[in-house]
Coordinates of C-alpha atoms and ligand atoms in Angstrom, one line a residue:
M24 CA 23.4 13.5 5.3
Q25 CA 25.5 16.1 4.5
K26 CA 28.2 14.1 2.3
T27 CA 25.6 12.7 0.9
Q28 CA 23.6 16.3 0.0
T29 CA 27.0 17.4 -1.1
Y30 CA 27.4 14.9 -3.6
I31 CA 24.4 15.1 -5.3
Q32 CA 25.4 18.7 -5.9
S33 CA 28.6 18.3 -6.9
N34 CA 27.2 15.6 -9.6
K35 CA 23.8 17.3 -11.0
E36 CA 25.2 17.6 -14.3
R37 CA 26.0 13.7 -14.9
F38 CA 22.8 13.2 -13.2
L39 CA 20.9 14.8 -15.6
E40 CA 23.3 13.8 -18.5
E41 CA 22.0 10.0 -17.3
L42 CA 18.5 10.7 -17.2
L43 CA 18.7 11.9 -20.6
E44 CA 20.2 9.4 -21.9
L45 CA 16.9 7.5 -20.3
L46 CA 14.9 9.3 -22.1
R47 CA 16.2 8.7 -25.2
I48 CA 15.3 5.4 -25.3
P49 CA 11.5 4.8 -26.6
S50 CA 9.9 2.3 -24.1
V51 CA 6.2 2.6 -25.3
S52 CA 4.4 -0.3 -23.9
A53 CA 1.4 0.2 -25.7
D54 CA 3.0 -0.5 -29.4
P55 CA 4.3 -3.4 -30.0
A56 CA 6.4 -2.0 -32.6
Y57 CA 8.6 -0.6 -29.9
A58 CA 9.0 -3.7 -27.6
N59 CA 13.1 -3.9 -28.3
D60 CA 13.6 -0.5 -27.3
V61 CA 11.1 -1.7 -23.9
R62 CA 13.5 -4.4 -23.2
R63 CA 16.5 -1.7 -24.1
T64 CA 15.3 0.7 -21.3
A65 CA 15.1 -2.3 -18.9
T66 CA 18.8 -3.2 -19.4
F67 CA 20.0 0.3 -19.4
V68 CA 17.5 0.8 -15.6
A69 CA 19.2 -2.6 -14.8
D70 CA 22.7 -1.0 -15.6
S71 CA 22.2 2.0 -13.5
L72 CA 21.2 -0.1 -10.6
K73 CA 24.0 -1.9 -10.5
K74 CA 26.5 1.1 -11.7
A75 CA 24.6 2.5 -8.0
G76 CA 25.8 -0.3 -6.1
A77 CA 22.6 -2.4 -6.3
D78 CA 23.0 -6.1 -6.0
S79 CA 20.7 -9.5 -7.3
V80 CA 20.1 -6.8 -10.0
T81 CA 17.9 -8.8 -12.2
I82 CA 15.7 -8.5 -15.1
H83 CA 12.5 -10.9 -14.8
E84 CA 10.8 -11.9 -17.9
T85 CA 6.8 -11.5 -18.2
K86 CA 4.1 -12.6 -20.3
G87 CA 4.8 -9.3 -21.6
H88 CA 7.6 -6.4 -20.8
P89 CA 10.5 -7.5 -18.4
I90 CA 10.3 -6.0 -14.7
V91 CA 13.7 -5.1 -13.3
Y92 CA 14.7 -5.7 -9.6
G93 CA 17.3 -5.0 -7.8
E94 CA 17.7 -4.1 -3.9
K95 CA 20.4 -3.3 -0.7
I96 CA 20.3 -5.6 2.4
L97 CA 22.5 -4.1 4.3
D98 CA 20.8 -5.5 7.8
P99 CA 18.0 -7.0 8.6
S100 CA 17.1 -5.9 11.4
L101 CA 16.6 -2.1 9.5
P102 CA 13.4 -1.4 7.8
T103 CA 12.8 -2.4 4.3
V104 CA 11.8 0.0 1.3
L105 CA 10.2 -0.9 -1.7
V106 CA 11.1 1.5 -4.5
Y107 CA 8.4 1.1 -6.9
G108 CA 8.3 2.9 -10.6
H109 CA 7.8 2.5 -14.2
Y110 CA 10.3 2.6 -17.4
D111 CA 7.4 2.2 -19.9
V112 CA 5.8 5.8 -21.4
Q113 CA 2.3 6.0 -23.3
P114 CA 2.8 6.9 -26.7
A115 CA 3.6 10.5 -28.0
D116 CA 1.0 10.4 -31.0
P117 CA 0.0 13.4 -32.2
L118 CA 3.6 13.8 -33.2
E119 CA 2.7 16.8 -35.6
L120 CA 1.9 18.8 -31.7
W121 CA 5.2 18.2 -30.4
D122 CA 7.8 21.3 -30.3
S123 CA 10.1 18.5 -30.2
P124 CA 10.8 15.4 -30.9
P125 CA 9.6 13.1 -28.0
F126 CA 12.6 11.8 -28.0
E127 CA 15.7 13.9 -28.1
P128 CA 15.3 15.5 -24.9
V129 CA 15.6 19.4 -24.6
I130 CA 15.5 22.3 -21.5
K131 CA 13.4 24.6 -22.2
K132 CA 12.6 27.7 -19.5
T133 CA 8.3 27.9 -18.6
D134 CA 6.7 30.1 -16.6
L135 CA 5.8 27.7 -14.5
H136 CA 9.9 25.8 -14.5
P137 CA 11.6 29.2 -15.1
Q138 CA 15.0 26.8 -14.0
G139 CA 14.3 24.9 -16.9
A140 CA 12.3 21.5 -17.7
I141 CA 13.2 18.7 -19.6
F142 CA 10.9 18.4 -22.5
A143 CA 10.3 14.7 -23.9
R144 CA 8.2 11.8 -23.4
G145 CA 8.8 10.4 -20.0
S146 CA 10.4 12.4 -18.2
C147 CA 8.0 13.1 -15.2
D148 CA 6.0 9.8 -16.2
D149 CA 7.8 8.2 -15.0
K150 CA 11.0 8.1 -16.1
G151 CA 12.2 11.3 -14.6
Q152 CA 10.7 10.4 -11.3
M153 CA 11.8 6.7 -11.2
F154 CA 15.7 8.0 -11.8
M155 CA 15.5 10.1 -9.0
H156 CA 15.3 7.1 -6.8
V157 CA 18.3 5.6 -8.4
K158 CA 20.6 8.5 -8.2
A159 CA 19.4 9.4 -4.1
F160 CA 20.5 5.6 -4.1
E161 CA 23.5 6.2 -5.5
A162 CA 24.4 9.4 -3.3
M163 CA 23.3 7.4 0.0
Y164 CA 25.4 4.3 -0.5
A165 CA 28.4 6.4 -2.5
N166 CA 28.8 8.0 1.3
D167 CA 27.6 5.3 3.5
E168 CA 24.1 7.2 4.8
L169 CA 22.2 4.7 3.5
A170 CA 19.8 4.7 6.6
C171 CA 17.3 1.8 5.4
N172 CA 17.4 -2.0 3.2
V173 CA 16.0 -0.9 0.0
K174 CA 14.0 -3.4 -2.7
F175 CA 13.9 -1.7 -6.4
M176 CA 11.0 -3.3 -9.0
I177 CA 10.5 -1.1 -12.0
E178 CA 8.2 -2.1 -14.3
G179 CA 7.8 -1.9 -18.1
E180 CA 4.1 -2.3 -17.9
E181 CA 2.3 0.6 -16.2
E182 CA 1.2 2.6 -18.7
V183 CA -1.1 -1.0 -20.0
G184 CA -2.3 -2.1 -16.9
S185 CA 0.6 -3.9 -15.1
N186 CA -0.6 -6.9 -16.1
N187 CA 2.0 -9.2 -15.4
L188 CA 3.2 -7.3 -12.1
G189 CA -0.2 -8.9 -10.0
T190 CA 1.6 -12.5 -11.2
F191 CA 5.2 -11.5 -10.4
C192 CA 4.0 -10.1 -7.0
R193 CA 2.5 -12.7 -5.8
A194 CA 5.2 -15.6 -7.2
N195 CA 7.8 -13.2 -5.3
K196 CA 6.3 -12.4 -2.1
E197 CA 9.7 -13.4 -0.5
M198 CA 11.7 -11.6 -2.2
L199 CA 9.5 -8.6 -2.0
N200 CA 9.0 -8.5 1.4
C201 CA 9.0 -5.0 2.8
D202 CA 7.8 -2.8 5.1
M203 CA 6.2 -0.2 2.9
V204 CA 6.4 1.3 -0.7
L205 CA 7.5 4.2 -1.9
I206 CA 6.9 5.4 -5.2
S207 CA 6.8 8.8 -7.1
D208 CA 4.7 9.1 -10.0
T209 CA 2.3 11.8 -8.5
S210 CA 2.5 15.4 -8.2
I211 CA 3.1 17.8 -6.0
I212 CA 0.1 21.2 -5.9
A213 CA 3.1 23.9 -6.9
N214 CA 7.1 24.1 -6.4
D215 CA 6.3 26.4 -3.4
V216 CA 3.4 24.3 -2.2
P217 CA 4.5 20.6 -1.7
S218 CA 2.0 18.1 -1.6
I219 CA 1.2 14.1 -0.8
N220 CA -0.8 12.3 -1.9
T221 CA -2.8 10.1 -0.1
G222 CA -5.3 8.3 -2.4
L223 CA -6.2 7.4 -6.7
R224 CA -8.8 6.8 -8.1
G225 CA -9.0 3.4 -9.7
L226 CA -10.3 2.9 -13.2
S227 CA -13.0 0.4 -15.4
Y228 CA -12.2 0.7 -19.6
V229 CA -14.4 -0.3 -21.5
E230 CA -14.0 -0.4 -25.3
V231 CA -17.8 -0.7 -27.1
E232 CA -18.6 -1.3 -30.6
V233 CA -21.8 -0.7 -32.4
T234 CA -23.0 -2.1 -35.9
G235 CA -25.8 -0.7 -37.9
P236 CA -26.0 -2.2 -41.1
N237 CA -23.9 -5.0 -42.7
R238 CA -21.8 -2.2 -44.8
D239 CA -21.1 1.0 -45.0
L240 CA -24.2 2.6 -47.2
H241 CA -24.3 5.2 -49.7
S242 CA -25.1 8.0 -47.2
G243 CA -27.8 9.9 -49.8
V244 CA -29.5 6.1 -50.8
Y245 CA -29.9 5.1 -47.4
G246 CA -29.8 8.0 -45.4
G247 CA -32.8 9.2 -43.0
G248 CA -34.0 5.3 -43.4
V249 CA -31.4 3.0 -41.9
A250 CA -29.8 3.9 -38.1
N251 CA -26.5 5.6 -38.3
P252 CA -24.0 3.8 -35.9
I253 CA -21.8 7.1 -35.0
N254 CA -25.5 8.7 -34.5
V255 CA -27.3 6.2 -32.0
L256 CA -23.2 5.7 -30.4
C257 CA -23.6 9.6 -29.8
D258 CA -26.9 9.0 -27.8
M259 CA -26.2 6.6 -26.0
I260 CA -22.8 7.9 -24.8
S261 CA -24.7 11.8 -24.0
S262 CA -27.5 9.7 -22.5
M263 CA -25.6 8.3 -19.6
M264 CA -25.0 11.6 -18.3
D265 CA -27.4 13.4 -17.2
E266 CA -28.1 17.7 -17.2
N267 CA -26.5 18.1 -14.1
K268 CA -23.5 16.0 -15.4
H269 CA -24.2 12.9 -13.3
I270 CA -23.6 9.6 -14.4
T271 CA -26.8 7.6 -15.2
I272 CA -26.1 4.4 -15.0
P273 CA -28.4 2.8 -12.3
G274 CA -26.2 1.6 -9.3
F275 CA -22.7 3.3 -11.0
Y276 CA -22.9 5.7 -7.2
D277 CA -24.5 2.8 -5.1
K278 CA -20.7 2.5 -3.4
V279 CA -19.1 5.3 -2.9
A280 CA -18.0 6.5 -0.3
V281 CA -19.4 9.5 1.0
L282 CA -17.2 12.4 2.3
S283 CA -17.9 14.3 5.9
D284 CA -19.4 18.1 5.9
E285 CA -15.6 18.3 7.7
E286 CA -13.8 16.7 5.3
R287 CA -15.0 18.0 2.0
T288 CA -14.0 21.7 4.0
E289 CA -10.8 20.4 5.0
M290 CA -10.2 19.4 1.4
N291 CA -11.2 22.5 -0.1
K292 CA -9.0 24.2 1.9
A293 CA -6.1 23.2 -0.2
P294 CA -4.5 26.0 -2.8
F295 CA -6.6 26.3 -6.1
N296 CA -6.6 28.8 -8.4
L297 CA -10.0 28.1 -10.9
E298 CA -8.9 31.7 -13.0
E299 CA -5.6 30.0 -13.3
Y300 CA -7.1 26.6 -13.7
Q301 CA -9.1 27.8 -16.6
K302 CA -5.9 29.7 -17.9
D303 CA -3.5 26.9 -18.2
L304 CA -6.5 25.1 -19.6
G305 CA -7.5 27.7 -22.2
I306 CA -10.9 27.0 -21.1
A307 CA -13.5 29.9 -20.4
V308 CA -15.2 27.9 -17.2
V309 CA -14.9 24.4 -16.2
Q310 CA -17.9 22.1 -15.6
G311 CA -18.5 19.1 -13.8
E312 CA -20.8 17.4 -11.6
K313 CA -23.4 19.8 -10.2
G314 CA -22.9 20.1 -6.1
Y315 CA -19.2 20.0 -6.3
T316 CA -15.8 21.6 -6.4
T317 CA -12.9 21.3 -8.7
L318 CA -11.3 19.7 -6.6
E319 CA -13.5 16.8 -5.9
R320 CA -14.8 16.3 -9.3
T321 CA -11.2 15.4 -9.7
S322 CA -10.5 13.7 -6.9
I323 CA -13.5 12.1 -4.4
R324 CA -16.3 11.7 -7.1
P325 CA -16.6 9.0 -10.1
T326 CA -16.5 9.9 -13.9
L327 CA -17.3 8.3 -17.2
D328 CA -15.3 9.9 -20.2
V329 CA -15.0 9.2 -23.5
N330 CA -11.2 8.6 -24.4
G331 CA -11.5 8.5 -28.5
I332 CA -14.3 7.7 -30.7
W333 CA -13.6 6.6 -34.7
G334 CA -16.3 5.1 -37.2
G335 CA -17.3 6.2 -40.8
Y336 CA -14.8 8.4 -42.9
I337 CA -12.0 10.2 -41.4
G338 CA -9.7 10.6 -44.2
E339 CA -8.9 14.0 -46.5
G340 CA -12.2 15.2 -48.1
A341 CA -15.4 14.4 -47.5
K342 CA -17.0 10.9 -48.5
T343 CA -20.8 10.2 -48.3
V344 CA -20.8 7.0 -46.5
L345 CA -23.4 5.8 -43.9
P346 CA -21.0 3.2 -42.0
S347 CA -21.7 -0.1 -40.7
K348 CA -19.8 0.4 -37.6
A349 CA -18.6 3.0 -34.4
F350 CA -16.3 2.8 -31.6
A351 CA -15.6 4.5 -28.3
K352 CA -13.3 3.9 -25.8
I353 CA -14.2 5.1 -22.4
S354 CA -12.8 5.5 -19.1
M355 CA -14.8 5.5 -15.6
R356 CA -12.6 6.7 -12.5
L357 CA -13.5 4.9 -9.3
V358 CA -13.5 6.0 -5.4
P359 CA -13.5 3.9 -2.4
N360 CA -15.8 1.5 -2.7
Q361 CA -16.2 1.3 -6.3
S362 CA -14.8 -1.9 -7.5
S363 CA -13.9 -2.3 -11.2
D364 CA -15.4 -6.1 -11.9
E365 CA -18.1 -4.4 -10.5
I366 CA -18.7 -1.6 -12.3
T367 CA -17.7 -2.5 -15.7
E368 CA -20.1 -5.4 -15.4
I369 CA -22.9 -2.8 -14.4
F370 CA -21.4 -0.4 -17.3
Q371 CA -22.3 -3.4 -19.8
K372 CA -25.4 -4.7 -19.0
H373 CA -26.6 -0.8 -18.9
F374 CA -25.2 0.1 -22.5
E375 CA -26.6 -3.0 -23.2
S376 CA -30.1 -2.1 -22.1
I377 CA -29.9 1.5 -23.5
A378 CA -29.0 0.1 -26.8
P379 CA -31.9 0.6 -29.6
A380 CA -33.2 -2.5 -31.9
S381 CA -31.8 -1.3 -35.2
V382 CA -28.2 -2.1 -34.0
K383 CA -26.0 -4.5 -31.8
V384 CA -23.9 -3.6 -29.2
V385 CA -20.5 -5.4 -28.2
V386 CA -18.5 -4.3 -24.8
R387 CA -14.9 -5.3 -24.3
P388 CA -13.5 -4.9 -21.1
H389 CA -9.8 -3.6 -20.8
H390 CA -7.4 -3.5 -17.6
G391 CA -8.7 -1.8 -14.6
G392 CA -7.8 -1.4 -11.1
E393 CA -8.9 -0.5 -7.5
P394 CA -9.3 3.2 -5.7
V395 CA -6.8 3.5 -3.1
V396 CA -6.9 5.9 0.2
T397 CA -3.1 6.0 1.9
P398 CA -2.6 6.5 5.6
T399 CA -1.3 9.8 6.6
D400 CA -1.2 8.0 10.7
T401 CA 2.0 6.4 9.7
P402 CA 5.6 6.1 10.3
E403 CA 6.3 6.3 6.1
Y404 CA 4.0 8.9 5.4
Q405 CA 5.2 11.0 8.5
A406 CA 9.0 10.0 7.5
A407 CA 7.9 11.5 3.5
A408 CA 6.0 14.6 5.1
K409 CA 9.3 15.5 7.6
A410 CA 11.4 15.4 4.6
M411 CA 9.5 17.6 2.1
L412 CA 9.5 19.7 4.8
Q413 CA 13.5 19.6 5.1
T414 CA 13.9 20.3 1.8
F415 CA 10.8 22.6 1.2
G416 CA 10.6 24.2 4.2
K417 CA 6.9 24.0 4.2
A418 CA 5.1 21.1 5.5
P419 CA 3.7 19.3 2.4
I420 CA -0.5 19.3 2.4
P421 CA -2.1 15.8 1.8
Q422 CA -4.0 15.5 -1.0
R423 CA -5.8 13.2 -2.8
G424 CA -5.3 12.4 -6.8
G425 CA -7.3 11.9 -9.7
G426 CA -5.0 9.7 -11.1
S427 CA -4.6 5.8 -11.2
I428 CA -1.5 3.3 -10.1
P429 CA -4.0 0.2 -10.1
I430 CA -1.0 -1.6 -8.5
V431 CA -1.2 0.5 -5.5
A432 CA -4.3 -2.0 -4.2
L433 CA -2.6 -5.0 -5.2
F434 CA 0.5 -4.1 -3.0
E435 CA -1.7 -4.0 -0.1
E436 CA -3.4 -7.0 -1.2
V437 CA -0.6 -9.3 -1.7
L438 CA 2.2 -7.4 0.3
E439 CA 0.4 -6.4 2.6
V440 CA 1.9 -3.2 3.0
K441 CA 0.8 0.6 2.5
S442 CA 2.2 2.7 0.0
V443 CA 3.3 6.6 0.4
L444 CA 2.6 8.4 -2.9
M445 CA 5.8 10.9 -3.4
G446 CA 5.4 12.2 -6.4
F447 CA 7.3 16.1 -7.6
G448 CA 5.6 16.4 -11.0
L449 CA 3.0 19.7 -11.5
D450 CA -0.5 18.5 -13.4
S451 CA 0.4 20.9 -15.4
D452 CA 3.9 18.8 -16.7
S453 CA 1.6 17.6 -19.7
I454 CA 2.0 14.3 -19.0
H455 CA 0.5 11.7 -21.8
S456 CA -0.1 14.6 -23.9
P457 CA 2.5 16.7 -26.8
N458 CA 5.3 18.5 -24.8
E459 CA 5.6 16.7 -22.0
H460 CA 8.2 17.8 -19.5
Y461 CA 9.6 17.7 -15.9
G462 CA 11.0 20.5 -14.3
L463 CA 14.9 20.4 -13.2
F464 CA 13.8 22.0 -9.7
N465 CA 11.6 19.4 -9.9
Y466 CA 13.9 15.8 -10.7
Y467 CA 16.7 17.8 -8.3
R468 CA 14.6 18.5 -5.4
G469 CA 13.4 14.9 -5.8
I470 CA 16.8 13.5 -5.5
E471 CA 17.4 15.6 -2.1
T472 CA 14.6 15.0 -0.7
I473 CA 14.5 11.1 -0.7
P474 CA 17.6 10.6 1.2
Y475 CA 15.6 12.5 4.0
F476 CA 13.1 10.1 3.8
Y477 CA 15.4 6.8 4.6
Q478 CA 16.5 8.4 7.5
N479 CA 13.2 9.8 9.0
Y480 CA 11.9 6.7 8.0
A481 CA 14.8 4.3 9.8
E482 CA 14.5 6.9 12.7
L483 CA 11.0 6.7 13.2
K484 CA 9.8 2.8 12.2
G485 CA 13.4 2.4 14.4
Ligands
BES520 N1 1.5 8.4 -12.5 C1 0.8 8.5 -14.1 C2 -0.7 8.0 -12.9 C3 -1.4 9.7 -11.9 C4 -0.2 10.6 -12.6 C5 -1.9 9.4 -10.7 C6 -1.4 12.2 -12.1 C7 -1.4 10.6 -10.0 C8 -1.0 12.0 -10.9 C9 0.2 6.9 -14.4 O1 1.3 6.4 -15.0 C10 -1.1 6.2 -15.6 O2 -0.9 7.0 -16.3 N2 -1.8 6.1 -14.5 C11 -3.0 5.8 -16.2 C12 -3.5 4.2 -15.6 C13 -2.8 3.3 -16.3 C14 -3.5 1.8 -15.7 C15 -3.2 3.0 -18.1 C16 -3.8 6.7 -15.5 O3 -4.6 6.8 -14.4 O4 -4.5 6.6 -16.5
MN521 MN1 2.7 7.0 -14.0
MN522 MN1 1.0 7.3 -16.9

């Protein structure tokens, strides 16, 4: 292990340069205009795996973007770790809100990252975190200190719902056979407060279309006499939450797992500073479901949020128009034991039922995903917790997160293995937002921690 750690220290500059190169390729999976760049990124990842020493490195075609696979099987009697990550990124828009171009990484210091952070789309989510695994593997393998077999599965469609990964997993069960899945695509509480994610929320995502009159109308000639679909959509949306920020869709909470008072007391012991939280976000006060803390609202409780809303005239100046159509994209974050398909169906029925006779509505379901809770009493969790203790000098706090990685539930179902969510980002790293960044401290701490994980896992699983 000492050799591996020394190797990491003496190759830090190169590890950073290589990540910056990866970050320069705009692998935006949502926009077909970037399809070629997404492919180039897959090739970059495959080449990196090969250079690090992986065998059977292959770029697997799918109906969408390719999946990169590689492995190092040292000895069939050793435990096998499947590393999952994604090389695709969210669109960088709105571009004008970035202080530097999203695909031209720069390093700048911030209050939370006094040693500097890499500013670029994908730096934290997930290229930076995924690449830590490639570099840690390189270091372990080069020094003959790799303690487990390892398989890498790095996909290019996580940010658009991993639509083809399920098919790939089902078709390649044998190849992907493993003892656990290791993922770095989540956050720690702070750089001096390590934590491990023990849960992810599920997701139901729909787009709605509300149609009023058969064409755009003069808002003076017709205004007041004809239902305005934007006004109607706003009414419909606001009716779905009451004054306690409780979602009013009948049946929405029916299957929500209720935590015991002890569990809630325990989870609220995690460090959380409301003033700092509000200050970081530039808000005077938080808001959310009555009776729950911010930590609970963002992890163990389901949500309904409008992610985008449009219609009518949004160009320069004023145009007096009563639009024909209005649209919104709505996400519902789900918790155990809600089911994505069920909630989508409940939403659709409800949305149709509350539509006034003056409009027609269409609900179009997008991707979804199931919530997961990962156990802490497994050798894989214990190995990760010990590894973080070894590098941070503090035992990590288990904490359920609010984001979604839909494929994790699928790993349980198809590969029948549990995942460990050992992420190293900070919630404040602005993933999906302008000026996304990833701390140099976090990048290197991740690379240093991963080898301890393998060593601990080999011992505990033994
Ligand atoms: N890495 C995130 C999920 C995440 C971030 C989990 C921080 C916990 C903490 C992932 O890339 C992501 O953005 N997932 C999407 C879901 C997907 C279906 C688009 C999400 O959560 O919105
Ligand atoms: Mn991610
Ligand atoms: Mn993401």
